[in-house]
Coordinates of C-alpha atoms and ligand atoms in Angstrom, one line a residue:
Chain A
M1 CA -23.5 -23.6 -19.3
K2 CA -21.8 -23.8 -16.0
P3 CA -18.4 -22.1 -16.0
S4 CA -15.6 -24.5 -15.7
I5 CA -13.2 -24.7 -12.7
Y6 CA -10.6 -23.0 -14.9
E7 CA -12.8 -20.1 -15.7
N8 CA -13.7 -19.7 -12.1
S9 CA -10.0 -19.9 -11.1
R10 CA -9.1 -17.5 -13.9
D11 CA -11.6 -14.8 -12.9
V12 CA -10.2 -14.6 -9.4
F13 CA -7.1 -13.0 -10.9
L14 CA -8.8 -10.2 -12.7
D15 CA -6.8 -7.1 -11.8
T16 CA -9.3 -5.1 -9.8
V17 CA -9.2 -3.4 -6.4
N18 CA -12.1 -4.7 -4.5
V19 CA -12.1 -4.8 -0.7
K20 CA -14.0 -8.0 -0.5
D21 CA -11.2 -9.8 -2.3
Y22 CA -8.6 -8.6 0.3
I23 CA -6.3 -11.3 1.4
Q24 CA -4.7 -11.1 4.8
L25 CA -1.0 -11.7 4.4
E26 CA 1.2 -12.0 7.4
K27 CA 3.6 -9.3 6.5
I28 CA 0.8 -7.1 5.3
S29 CA -1.2 -7.6 8.4
M30 CA 1.8 -6.6 10.5
I31 CA 2.2 -3.4 8.5
Y32 CA -1.6 -3.0 8.7
Q33 CA -1.5 -3.1 12.4
A34 CA 1.3 -0.5 12.5
L35 CA -0.7 1.7 10.2
R36 CA -3.8 1.4 12.4
D37 CA -1.7 2.1 15.5
S38 CA -0.2 5.1 13.9
I39 CA -3.6 6.4 12.9
E40 CA -4.6 6.3 16.5
K41 CA -1.6 8.3 17.6
P42 CA -1.7 12.1 17.2
L43 CA 0.1 12.0 14.0
K44 CA 0.1 14.3 11.1
M45 CA 0.5 12.1 8.1
V46 CA 1.0 8.5 7.1
L47 CA 2.8 7.8 3.9
L48 CA 2.3 4.5 2.2
Y49 CA 4.6 3.9 -0.7
G50 CA 5.9 1.1 -2.9
K51 CA 6.3 0.1 -6.5
P52 CA 3.3 -0.2 -8.8
G53 CA 1.3 -3.4 -8.1
T54 CA 2.5 -3.9 -4.6
G55 CA -1.1 -3.5 -3.3
K56 CA -1.2 0.1 -2.1
S57 CA -4.7 0.8 -3.4
M58 CA -5.9 -2.5 -2.1
F59 CA -4.4 -1.8 1.3
L60 CA -5.9 1.7 1.4
S61 CA -9.4 0.4 0.5
K62 CA -9.2 -2.2 3.2
L63 CA -8.0 0.4 5.8
H64 CA -10.8 2.7 4.7
E65 CA -13.4 0.0 5.1
D66 CA -12.2 -1.0 8.5
V67 CA -11.8 2.5 9.9
A68 CA -14.9 4.1 8.4
S69 CA -17.3 2.3 10.7
A70 CA -15.8 3.9 13.8
Q71 CA -14.8 7.4 12.6
K72 CA -15.0 9.8 9.8
A73 CA -12.8 8.6 7.0
Y74 CA -12.8 9.4 3.3
L75 CA -11.0 7.7 0.5
Y76 CA -10.2 9.6 -2.6
K77 CA -9.3 7.0 -5.1
T78 CA -8.9 9.5 -7.9
P79 CA -6.8 12.6 -7.3
I80 CA -8.8 15.8 -7.3
L81 CA -6.5 18.0 -9.2
D82 CA -8.3 21.3 -9.2
E83 CA -7.3 23.0 -6.0
S84 CA -10.6 24.7 -5.4
E85 CA -12.4 21.5 -6.1
F86 CA -10.1 19.6 -3.8
F87 CA -10.8 21.9 -0.8
K88 CA -14.5 22.1 -1.7
T89 CA -14.7 18.3 -1.6
I90 CA -13.0 18.1 1.8
A91 CA -15.2 20.9 3.2
Q92 CA -18.3 19.0 2.0
D93 CA -17.1 15.7 3.4
L94 CA -15.8 16.9 6.7
Y95 CA -18.1 19.6 7.6
G96 CA -21.0 19.3 5.2
I97 CA -20.4 22.8 3.9
K98 CA -21.2 23.4 0.3
Y99 CA -19.4 26.1 -1.6
D100 CA -20.8 27.2 -4.9
S101 CA -18.0 29.6 -5.7
E102 CA -14.2 29.1 -5.6
L103 CA -12.6 28.1 -2.4
N104 CA -8.9 28.8 -2.1
F105 CA -6.4 27.4 0.3
T106 CA -6.3 30.5 2.6
Q107 CA -10.0 30.5 2.9
F108 CA -10.2 26.8 3.6
M109 CA -7.4 27.0 6.2
K110 CA -9.5 29.5 8.1
V111 CA -12.5 27.2 8.0
V112 CA -10.4 24.3 9.3
E113 CA -8.7 26.3 12.0
N114 CA -11.9 27.7 13.4
R115 CA -13.5 24.4 13.5
E116 CA -13.8 22.8 16.9
L117 CA -13.4 19.0 16.8
I118 CA -16.8 17.6 17.7
E119 CA -15.5 14.2 18.7
A120 CA -12.0 13.6 20.0
I121 CA -11.2 11.5 17.0
V122 CA -9.6 13.3 14.1
P123 CA -11.1 12.6 10.7
I124 CA -9.0 10.9 8.2
I125 CA -8.6 11.6 4.5
M126 CA -7.0 9.0 2.4
L127 CA -5.4 10.0 -0.9
D128 CA -4.6 7.3 -3.4
E129 CA -2.3 8.0 -6.4
A130 CA -0.9 11.0 -4.5
Q131 CA 2.1 11.2 -6.7
L132 CA -0.2 12.9 -9.2
Y133 CA -0.7 15.9 -6.9
T134 CA 1.6 18.8 -7.7
T135 CA 4.4 19.7 -5.3
A136 CA 2.6 22.9 -4.3
M137 CA -0.6 20.9 -3.5
M138 CA 1.4 18.5 -1.4
E139 CA 2.8 21.4 0.6
K140 CA -0.7 22.7 1.3
I141 CA -1.9 19.2 2.3
R142 CA 1.0 19.1 4.8
L143 CA 0.0 22.5 6.2
L144 CA -3.5 21.3 6.6
S145 CA -2.4 18.3 8.5
D146 CA -0.3 20.6 10.7
T147 CA -3.5 22.0 12.1
R148 CA -4.1 18.5 13.6
K149 CA -7.8 18.8 12.7
V150 CA -7.5 16.4 9.9
K151 CA -5.2 13.5 9.2
F152 CA -4.0 12.3 5.9
V153 CA -3.0 8.9 4.8
I154 CA -1.3 9.1 1.5
A155 CA -0.5 6.3 -1.0
L156 CA 2.3 7.1 -3.3
H157 CA 3.4 5.0 -6.2
K158 CA 7.1 5.3 -6.3
T159 CA 9.3 5.8 -9.3
E160 CA 12.6 7.5 -9.3
K161 CA 10.9 10.8 -10.0
E162 CA 8.4 10.3 -7.2
D163 CA 11.2 9.3 -4.9
I164 CA 12.5 12.8 -5.0
I165 CA 9.1 14.2 -4.2
A166 CA 8.8 11.8 -1.4
K167 CA 12.1 12.8 0.0
E168 CA 11.5 16.5 -0.4
H169 CA 8.1 16.5 1.2
F170 CA 7.9 13.7 3.6
Q171 CA 11.3 12.6 4.8
T172 CA 11.8 15.2 7.5
R173 CA 8.1 15.9 8.2
I174 CA 6.2 12.8 7.9
W175 CA 5.3 11.2 11.0
E176 CA 5.3 7.7 9.7
S177 CA 6.0 6.1 6.4
I178 CA 5.3 2.5 5.4
K179 CA 6.7 0.7 2.5
L180 CA 4.9 -2.0 0.6
E181 CA 7.0 -4.6 -1.1
N182 CA 6.6 -7.4 -3.6
A183 CA 5.7 -10.8 -2.2
S184 CA 8.3 -13.4 -1.2
P185 CA 7.8 -16.9 -2.7
V186 CA 6.1 -18.0 0.5
E187 CA 3.7 -15.0 0.5
L188 CA 3.0 -15.5 -3.2
K189 CA 2.0 -19.1 -2.6
I190 CA -0.4 -18.0 0.2
Y191 CA -1.7 -15.2 -2.0
I192 CA -2.5 -17.5 -4.9
Q193 CA -3.9 -20.3 -2.9
K194 CA -6.0 -18.2 -0.6
K195 CA -7.4 -16.4 -3.6
L196 CA -8.5 -19.7 -5.1
M197 CA -9.8 -21.1 -1.9
K198 CA -12.0 -18.1 -1.5
V199 CA -14.0 -19.3 -4.5
N200 CA -13.7 -23.0 -3.5
C201 CA -11.2 -23.9 -6.2
V202 CA -9.4 -26.3 -4.0
D203 CA -8.3 -28.5 -6.9
T204 CA -6.6 -25.8 -8.8
A205 CA -5.1 -24.3 -5.6
S206 CA -3.4 -27.6 -4.8
M207 CA -1.8 -27.6 -8.3
F208 CA 0.5 -24.8 -7.2
V209 CA 3.4 -26.8 -5.9
P210 CA 6.6 -25.1 -4.7
K211 CA 8.2 -25.6 -8.1
S212 CA 5.4 -23.7 -9.9
I213 CA 5.4 -21.0 -7.3
N214 CA 9.1 -20.5 -7.6
L215 CA 8.9 -20.2 -11.4
I216 CA 6.1 -17.7 -11.1
H217 CA 8.0 -15.7 -8.5
K218 CA 11.0 -15.7 -10.8
L219 CA 8.9 -14.3 -13.6
T220 CA 6.9 -11.7 -11.6
D221 CA 9.4 -10.9 -8.9
G222 CA 6.4 -11.4 -6.5
N223 CA 4.6 -8.4 -7.9
Y224 CA 0.9 -8.8 -7.2
R225 CA -0.3 -7.2 -10.4
D226 CA 2.1 -9.1 -12.6
T227 CA 1.2 -12.3 -10.8
N228 CA -2.5 -11.6 -11.4
K229 CA -2.0 -11.1 -15.1
L230 CA 0.2 -14.2 -15.4
V231 CA -2.1 -16.5 -13.4
Y232 CA -5.2 -15.1 -15.2
T233 CA -3.7 -16.0 -18.6
L234 CA -2.5 -19.3 -17.3
F235 CA -6.0 -20.4 -16.4
D236 CA -7.2 -19.0 -19.7
I237 CA -4.9 -21.4 -21.4
Y238 CA -6.0 -24.2 -19.2
H239 CA -9.5 -23.5 -20.0
Y240 CA -8.7 -23.6 -23.7
Y241 CA -6.9 -26.9 -23.4
A242 CA -9.7 -28.4 -21.3
Q243 CA -12.0 -27.8 -24.3
N244 CA -9.7 -28.5 -27.2
N245 CA -6.7 -30.6 -26.1
P246 CA -7.2 -32.2 -22.7
K247 CA -4.0 -34.3 -22.9
E248 CA -2.0 -31.1 -22.5
I249 CA -3.2 -30.6 -19.0
R250 CA -3.1 -34.1 -17.6
G251 CA -0.6 -33.6 -14.7
N252 CA -1.7 -32.6 -11.3
E253 CA 0.8 -29.8 -11.0
I254 CA 0.7 -26.6 -13.0
S255 CA 2.5 -27.2 -16.2
K256 CA 5.8 -25.4 -16.6
K257 CA 5.1 -25.0 -20.3
I258 CA 1.8 -23.3 -19.7
I259 CA 3.4 -20.9 -17.1
E260 CA 5.9 -20.0 -19.7
M261 CA 3.3 -19.6 -22.4
A262 CA 1.3 -17.3 -20.1
A263 CA 4.5 -15.3 -19.4
I264 CA 5.1 -14.9 -23.1
H265 CA 1.6 -13.7 -23.6
T266 CA 1.8 -11.2 -20.8
G267 CA 5.2 -9.9 -21.9
L268 CA 7.1 -11.2 -18.8
I269 CA 9.1 -13.3 -21.2
N270 CA 10.4 -11.8 -24.4
A271 CA 9.9 -14.3 -27.2
Chain B
M1 CA -9.1 -13.7 -27.9
L2 CA -6.3 -15.8 -26.6
N3 CA -4.6 -17.5 -29.6
V4 CA -3.1 -20.6 -28.0
N5 CA -1.8 -22.1 -31.2
E6 CA 0.3 -19.0 -31.9
L7 CA 1.4 -19.0 -28.3
E8 CA 2.5 -22.6 -28.6
N9 CA 4.7 -21.6 -31.6
K10 CA 6.2 -18.7 -29.8
H11 CA 6.9 -21.0 -26.8
K12 CA 8.7 -23.4 -29.1
K13 CA 10.8 -20.6 -30.5
Y14 CA 11.5 -19.4 -27.0
K15 CA 12.7 -22.8 -26.0
L16 CA 14.9 -23.1 -29.0
K17 CA 16.3 -19.6 -28.3
S18 CA 17.0 -20.4 -24.7
Y19 CA 19.2 -23.3 -25.8
T20 CA 21.2 -21.4 -28.3
P21 CA 23.6 -19.8 -25.8
Y22 CA 24.5 -23.3 -24.5
F23 CA 24.9 -24.4 -28.1
A24 CA 27.1 -21.4 -28.8
I25 CA 29.2 -22.2 -25.7
F26 CA 29.5 -25.8 -26.7
L27 CA 30.6 -24.7 -30.2
G28 CA 33.0 -22.2 -28.8
V29 CA 34.5 -24.6 -26.3
S30 CA 34.9 -27.3 -28.9
A31 CA 36.5 -24.8 -31.2
A32 CA 38.8 -23.8 -28.4
I33 CA 39.8 -27.4 -27.6
L34 CA 40.4 -28.1 -31.3
S35 CA 42.6 -25.1 -31.7
I36 CA 44.5 -25.9 -28.5
S37 CA 45.3 -29.4 -29.6
F38 CA 46.2 -27.9 -32.9
F39 CA 48.4 -25.4 -31.1
L40 CA 50.1 -28.1 -29.1
L41 CA 50.8 -30.1 -32.1
Y42 CA 52.2 -27.1 -33.8
D43 CA 54.4 -26.5 -30.7
F44 CA 55.7 -30.0 -30.7
N45 CA 56.5 -29.7 -34.3
S46 CA 58.4 -26.5 -33.9
K47 CA 60.3 -28.1 -31.0
K48 CA 61.8 -30.5 -33.4
E49 CA 63.8 -27.8 -35.0
T50 CA 65.7 -25.5 -32.7
K51 CA 64.2 -22.2 -31.9
K52 CA 66.8 -20.3 -33.8
E53 CA 66.1 -22.3 -36.9
L54 CA 62.4 -21.6 -36.6
I55 CA 63.0 -17.9 -36.3
A56 CA 65.4 -18.0 -39.2
Q57 CA 63.0 -19.8 -41.3
K58 CA 60.2 -17.5 -40.5
T59 CA 62.2 -14.4 -41.1
Q60 CA 63.2 -15.8 -44.4
E61 CA 59.7 -16.6 -45.3
Y62 CA 58.4 -13.1 -44.4
N63 CA 61.4 -10.9 -44.8
G64 CA 60.2 -9.2 -47.9
D65 CA 56.8 -8.4 -46.4
R66 CA 55.1 -5.1 -47.1
K67 CA 52.0 -5.2 -44.9
A68 CA 51.6 -6.7 -41.5
D69 CA 48.1 -8.1 -42.0
I70 CA 49.2 -10.0 -45.0
A71 CA 52.0 -11.4 -43.0
I72 CA 49.6 -12.7 -40.5
E73 CA 47.3 -14.2 -43.1
N74 CA 50.2 -15.9 -44.7
K75 CA 51.3 -17.1 -41.4
N76 CA 47.9 -18.7 -40.8
E77 CA 48.4 -20.6 -44.0
A78 CA 51.9 -21.5 -43.0
I79 CA 50.7 -22.8 -39.7
E80 CA 48.0 -24.9 -41.3
Q81 CA 50.5 -26.3 -43.7
E82 CA 52.8 -27.1 -40.9
A83 CA 50.0 -28.6 -38.9
S84 CA 48.9 -30.9 -41.8
K85 CA 52.5 -31.9 -42.1
V86 CA 52.4 -32.9 -38.5
I87 CA 49.2 -34.8 -38.4
V88 CA 50.3 -37.3 -41.0
P89 CA 53.4 -38.5 -39.3
K90 CA 51.7 -38.4 -35.9
E91 CA 49.5 -41.3 -36.6
K92 CA 52.4 -43.4 -37.9
E93 CA 54.9 -42.9 -35.2
E94 CA 53.6 -42.2 -31.7
T95 CA 56.9 -42.2 -29.9
P96 CA 58.2 -38.7 -30.7
V97 CA 55.0 -37.2 -29.4
T98 CA 55.1 -38.9 -26.1
Q99 CA 58.8 -37.9 -25.8
E100 CA 57.9 -34.3 -26.1
R101 CA 55.1 -34.7 -23.5
E102 CA 57.7 -35.0 -20.8
E103 CA 58.6 -31.3 -21.2
K104 CA 55.8 -30.0 -19.1
V105 CA 57.1 -26.4 -19.0
Q106 CA 56.1 -26.1 -22.5
L107 CA 52.5 -27.0 -21.8
S108 CA 51.7 -24.8 -18.9
P109 CA 50.8 -21.5 -20.7
S110 CA 48.3 -23.3 -22.9
L111 CA 46.5 -24.8 -19.9
N112 CA 46.1 -21.3 -18.5
F113 CA 44.6 -20.4 -21.7
I114 CA 42.0 -23.1 -21.3
K115 CA 41.2 -22.0 -17.8
R116 CA 40.8 -18.4 -19.0
I117 CA 38.3 -19.5 -21.5
E118 CA 36.4 -21.6 -19.0
S119 CA 36.2 -18.8 -16.5
E120 CA 35.0 -16.4 -19.1
V121 CA 32.3 -18.5 -20.6
P122 CA 29.6 -17.9 -18.0
L123 CA 29.8 -14.2 -18.8
Y124 CA 28.4 -14.7 -22.2
K125 CA 25.4 -16.8 -21.1
K126 CA 23.1 -13.8 -21.2
E127 CA 24.7 -12.2 -24.2
D128 CA 23.6 -12.5 -27.7
S129 CA 24.8 -15.9 -28.8
V130 CA 26.4 -14.6 -31.9
K131 CA 28.4 -12.1 -30.0
A132 CA 29.5 -14.8 -27.5
A133 CA 30.6 -17.0 -30.3
A134 CA 32.5 -14.2 -31.8
I135 CA 34.4 -13.5 -28.7
I136 CA 35.3 -17.1 -28.2
E137 CA 36.5 -17.2 -31.8
K138 CA 38.7 -14.2 -31.1
K139 CA 40.2 -15.9 -28.1
V140 CA 40.9 -18.9 -30.2
E141 CA 43.1 -16.7 -32.5
R142 CA 45.4 -16.0 -29.6
P143 CA 47.8 -18.9 -30.1
I144 CA 48.6 -17.3 -33.4
E145 CA 49.2 -13.9 -31.8
K146 CA 51.6 -15.5 -29.4
S147 CA 53.4 -17.5 -32.0
S148 CA 53.9 -14.5 -34.1
E149 CA 55.8 -12.7 -31.4
P150 CA 59.2 -14.1 -32.4
I151 CA 58.7 -12.7 -35.9
K152 CA 57.8 -9.3 -34.6
K153 CA 61.0 -9.0 -32.8
E154 CA 63.1 -10.3 -35.7
N155 CA 61.4 -8.1 -38.2
K156 CA 61.6 -5.0 -36.0
K157 CA 58.7 -3.6 -37.8
E158 CA 56.4 -1.6 -35.6
E159 CA 53.4 -2.1 -37.8
V160 CA 53.5 -5.8 -37.3
S161 CA 52.4 -5.5 -33.7
L162 CA 49.6 -3.0 -34.4
P163 CA 46.8 -5.2 -35.8
I164 CA 47.5 -7.7 -33.1
V165 CA 47.2 -5.2 -30.3
E166 CA 44.1 -3.9 -31.8
E167 CA 42.6 -7.3 -32.0
V168 CA 43.3 -7.9 -28.3
K169 CA 41.8 -4.6 -27.4
E170 CA 38.8 -5.3 -29.4
S171 CA 38.2 -8.6 -27.6
I172 CA 38.7 -6.9 -24.3
A173 CA 36.2 -4.2 -25.2
L174 CA 33.7 -6.9 -26.1
V175 CA 34.1 -8.6 -22.8
Q176 CA 33.8 -5.4 -20.8
K177 CA 30.9 -4.0 -22.7
P178 CA 28.1 -5.5 -20.6
I179 CA 29.7 -4.3 -17.5
V180 CA 30.2 -0.8 -18.7
E181 CA 26.7 -0.4 -20.2
E182 CA 24.7 -0.9 -17.1
P183 CA 25.8 2.0 -14.9
A184 CA 25.5 4.3 -17.9
T185 CA 21.7 3.8 -18.1
N186 CA 21.2 4.3 -14.4
T187 CA 22.7 7.7 -14.0
S188 CA 20.5 10.2 -15.8
T189 CA 18.0 11.4 -13.0
I190 CA 18.3 13.6 -10.0
D191 CA 18.0 16.9 -11.9
I192 CA 14.3 16.6 -12.2
K193 CA 12.6 19.0 -9.9
R194 CA 9.5 20.4 -11.4
R195 CA 7.4 18.1 -13.3
D196 CA 6.8 19.1 -16.8
V197 CA 3.2 18.6 -17.7
E198 CA 3.7 17.0 -21.0
E199 CA 6.1 14.6 -19.7
D200 CA 3.9 13.9 -16.8
I201 CA 1.0 13.1 -19.1
K202 CA 3.2 10.8 -21.1
H203 CA 4.3 9.0 -18.0
V204 CA 0.8 8.6 -16.7
I205 CA -0.4 7.3 -20.1
K206 CA 2.2 4.7 -20.1
R207 CA 1.2 3.5 -16.7
F208 CA -2.5 3.6 -17.7
N209 CA -1.8 1.4 -20.7
V210 CA -0.3 -1.1 -18.3
N211 CA -2.8 -1.2 -15.5
H212 CA -6.0 0.4 -16.9
N213 CA -6.5 2.3 -13.7
P214 CA -9.4 4.8 -14.2
A215 CA -7.7 7.1 -11.7
L216 CA -4.9 7.5 -14.2
S217 CA -7.0 8.0 -17.3
L218 CA -9.0 10.6 -15.4
F219 CA -5.8 12.4 -14.5
V220 CA -4.9 12.4 -18.2
A221 CA -8.3 13.7 -19.2
K222 CA -8.1 16.5 -16.7
K223 CA -4.6 17.5 -17.7
Y224 CA -5.6 17.5 -21.4
Y225 CA -8.6 19.6 -20.5
Q226 CA -6.4 22.1 -18.8
L227 CA -4.1 22.2 -21.8
E228 CA -7.2 22.8 -23.9
N229 CA -6.7 19.6 -25.9
Y230 CA -10.4 18.8 -25.7
E231 CA -10.3 15.9 -28.1
Q232 CA -7.8 14.0 -26.0
A233 CA -9.7 15.1 -22.8
Y234 CA -12.8 13.6 -24.3
N235 CA -11.0 10.4 -25.3
Y236 CA -9.6 9.8 -21.9
A237 CA -12.7 10.7 -20.0
L238 CA -14.5 8.2 -22.2
A239 CA -12.0 5.6 -21.4
T240 CA -12.4 6.3 -17.7
N241 CA -16.2 6.0 -17.9
E242 CA -15.9 2.7 -19.6
L243 CA -13.7 1.4 -16.8
N244 CA -15.8 2.9 -14.1
N245 CA -19.0 4.6 -14.9
N246 CA -19.5 6.0 -11.5
I247 CA -16.8 8.7 -11.4
E248 CA -18.5 12.0 -11.2
A249 CA -15.4 14.0 -12.2
S250 CA -15.0 12.0 -15.3
W251 CA -18.5 12.6 -16.5
I252 CA -18.0 16.3 -15.9
I253 CA -14.8 16.4 -17.9
F254 CA -16.5 14.3 -20.6
S255 CA -19.4 16.7 -20.9
K256 CA -17.3 19.8 -20.7
S257 CA -15.1 18.5 -23.5
L258 CA -18.1 17.8 -25.6
V259 CA -19.3 21.3 -25.2
K260 CA -15.8 22.6 -26.1
L261 CA -15.8 20.4 -29.2
G262 CA -19.1 22.0 -30.3
K263 CA -21.2 19.0 -29.3
K264 CA -23.5 20.8 -26.9
E265 CA -26.5 18.7 -27.5
M266 CA -24.6 15.5 -26.8
A267 CA -23.2 17.0 -23.6
I268 CA -26.7 17.8 -22.4
E269 CA -27.9 14.4 -23.3
T270 CA -25.0 12.8 -21.5
L271 CA -25.5 14.9 -18.4
K272 CA -29.2 14.2 -18.2
R273 CA -28.6 10.5 -18.4
Y274 CA -25.9 10.6 -15.8
I275 CA -28.0 12.8 -13.4
N276 CA -30.8 10.2 -13.8
H277 CA -28.8 7.4 -12.4
S278 CA -26.4 9.2 -10.0
D279 CA -28.3 12.3 -8.7
S280 CA -25.0 14.3 -8.9
S281 CA -25.4 17.9 -7.9
Q282 CA -22.2 18.8 -9.7
A283 CA -23.6 17.4 -12.9
R284 CA -26.8 19.2 -12.4
Q285 CA -25.0 22.4 -11.9
L286 CA -23.0 22.0 -15.1
L287 CA -26.2 21.1 -17.0
D288 CA -27.7 24.3 -15.8
E289 CA -24.7 26.3 -16.8
I290 CA -24.7 24.7 -20.3
L291 CA -28.4 25.3 -20.8
S292 CA -28.2 28.9 -19.7
G293 CA -25.2 29.4 -21.9
K294 CA -23.0 30.3 -18.9
F295 CA -20.6 27.5 -19.8
K296 CA -19.5 27.4 -23.4
Ligands
ATP301 N1 -3.7 -8.1 0.1 C1 -4.2 -8.3 -1.1 N2 -5.3 -9.1 -1.3 C2 -5.8 -9.3 -2.5 N3 -5.4 -8.8 -3.6 C3 -4.3 -8.0 -3.6 C4 -3.7 -7.7 -2.3 N4 -2.6 -6.9 -2.6 C5 -2.6 -6.7 -3.9 N5 -3.7 -7.4 -4.5 C6 -4.0 -7.4 -6.0 O1 -2.9 -6.9 -6.7 C7 -3.3 -5.9 -7.6 C8 -2.4 -4.7 -7.6 O2 -2.6 -4.0 -6.3 P1 -2.9 -2.5 -6.2 O3 -3.7 -2.0 -7.4 O4 -3.4 -2.2 -4.9 O5 -1.4 -2.0 -6.4 P2 -0.9 -0.5 -6.3 O6 0.3 -0.6 -5.4 O7 -2.0 0.4 -5.9 O8 -0.4 -0.2 -7.7 P3 -0.3 1.3 -8.5 O9 0.9 1.9 -7.9 O10 -0.1 0.9 -9.9 O11 -1.6 2.0 -8.2 C9 -4.8 -5.6 -7.3 O12 -5.5 -5.7 -8.4 C10 -5.2 -6.7 -6.3 O13 -6.1 -7.6 -7.0
MG302 MG1 -3.0 2.0 -6.8

């Protein structure tokens, strides 16, 4: 059976980080340009931070994809927590050196310092979920970037706790820090509609009138992850009604009731 | 998976619940209006007699009183009695009432009272409806507090004023509560410097449960492995593999945990299968170590 338009619309909002789903948003593309610019400058580190679900991982993946064709760039989506393993991985990626035994920081620093840059472009290492690295590890990463033989772009999910780490370790030293924020209602509308247009769901895209967007924004505060979950459930409910009770979804705007039902299901409304 | 019927019911309840504050406010306001008109009537009535007479009467009525709260209760009854007295003649002869109306000075404090209630009502909107209703009721009692003042003075009993003062305080406390509470919850950070591993894990697990990010479960698996809690390390590595079966580090932790849990054969089996589809040198190395007994 062919999947219905509601199923197609629903699956767009699965919460996954996949570069091909990246949506160019105006504000984001501005930051994105700033980030690209700063990568080209002789910087040490770039810090990308923001609350959970503001699109840091998505952003980093996009950046990685764009940059990797022109220069050495490596994205570590998962933090490598074992110190030796971390340095061994970098040594392997940057210089193609394979270490069978342990590799500690001092040893690795020597390797980096003695390394002549082959091309003028400094390789980039991107670390997602960097708040999971220990304070000591962060300090070593900073020292590595001080050699100017490798650049780090670091994505940090920010809680109050991480805020302190961010302050202690980056505020005075970081070359550039960029904050990602939740979407404004206008951006949220673009986000939802562009996502749907990408899979040719024009009909469902046009159902998101300003009123529906405002309600969704009120419920999710413009957080991309929460919005994904909400809209996913919303279309799940539409799909159900389409099969079982079509009169519930007769209007050509997104039903307020169904938005609220989806919000109850995803826990955005306490009922 | 998605139970739409149940969701519809929940939605109905939610809608009902979202109307209750308005309902409570409506109830409260109508109660307030009722009691104000009641208070006014009472006032007019008392104006008929001279103030001195009123006080004298009251002191007579309550002179022998032992306890203050009883006095107030009695007074409530007295007021009701007096009120019912008033209502009956009011319908018959309208003239005296309109005559009293001309004395506006007498009315002004009561109007302030209405204003106060109105300006306070929006505060309760978010509050539990029962609480809101309770506060409004408390306010409604105020006319009685005021009217009891002359008695207080006459009786010169300190105790009389106590319950009233307490009541006022209580209603103030209730009003202030939401304001006081918020800053209290926001204060307790800043002193965290080093991250305690256990707390770290708990925090990450909480986030993992929300966003199912394999990076987080892998982190948890690794941490548990370090803490030698191999069972949990196994669980979280398994969860990671289910979300993304291409993370080398996760397969390594998974296999290592299996060995530590005494399931060496299963670890070997797992690694072999993983090597087949990934060609991971790390996995191969671990397999060698397990087979040679170097890793156990
Ligand atoms: N520009 C974008 N284009 C398309 N989808 C996006 C974009 N930004 C965010 N998203 C969506 O929002 C979801 C959350 O984004 P992401 O996972 O990048 O957040 P995060 O900031 O990394 O959160 P966390 O701190 O929890 O890791 C993603 O699943 C993705 O689908
Ligand atoms: Mg992320």
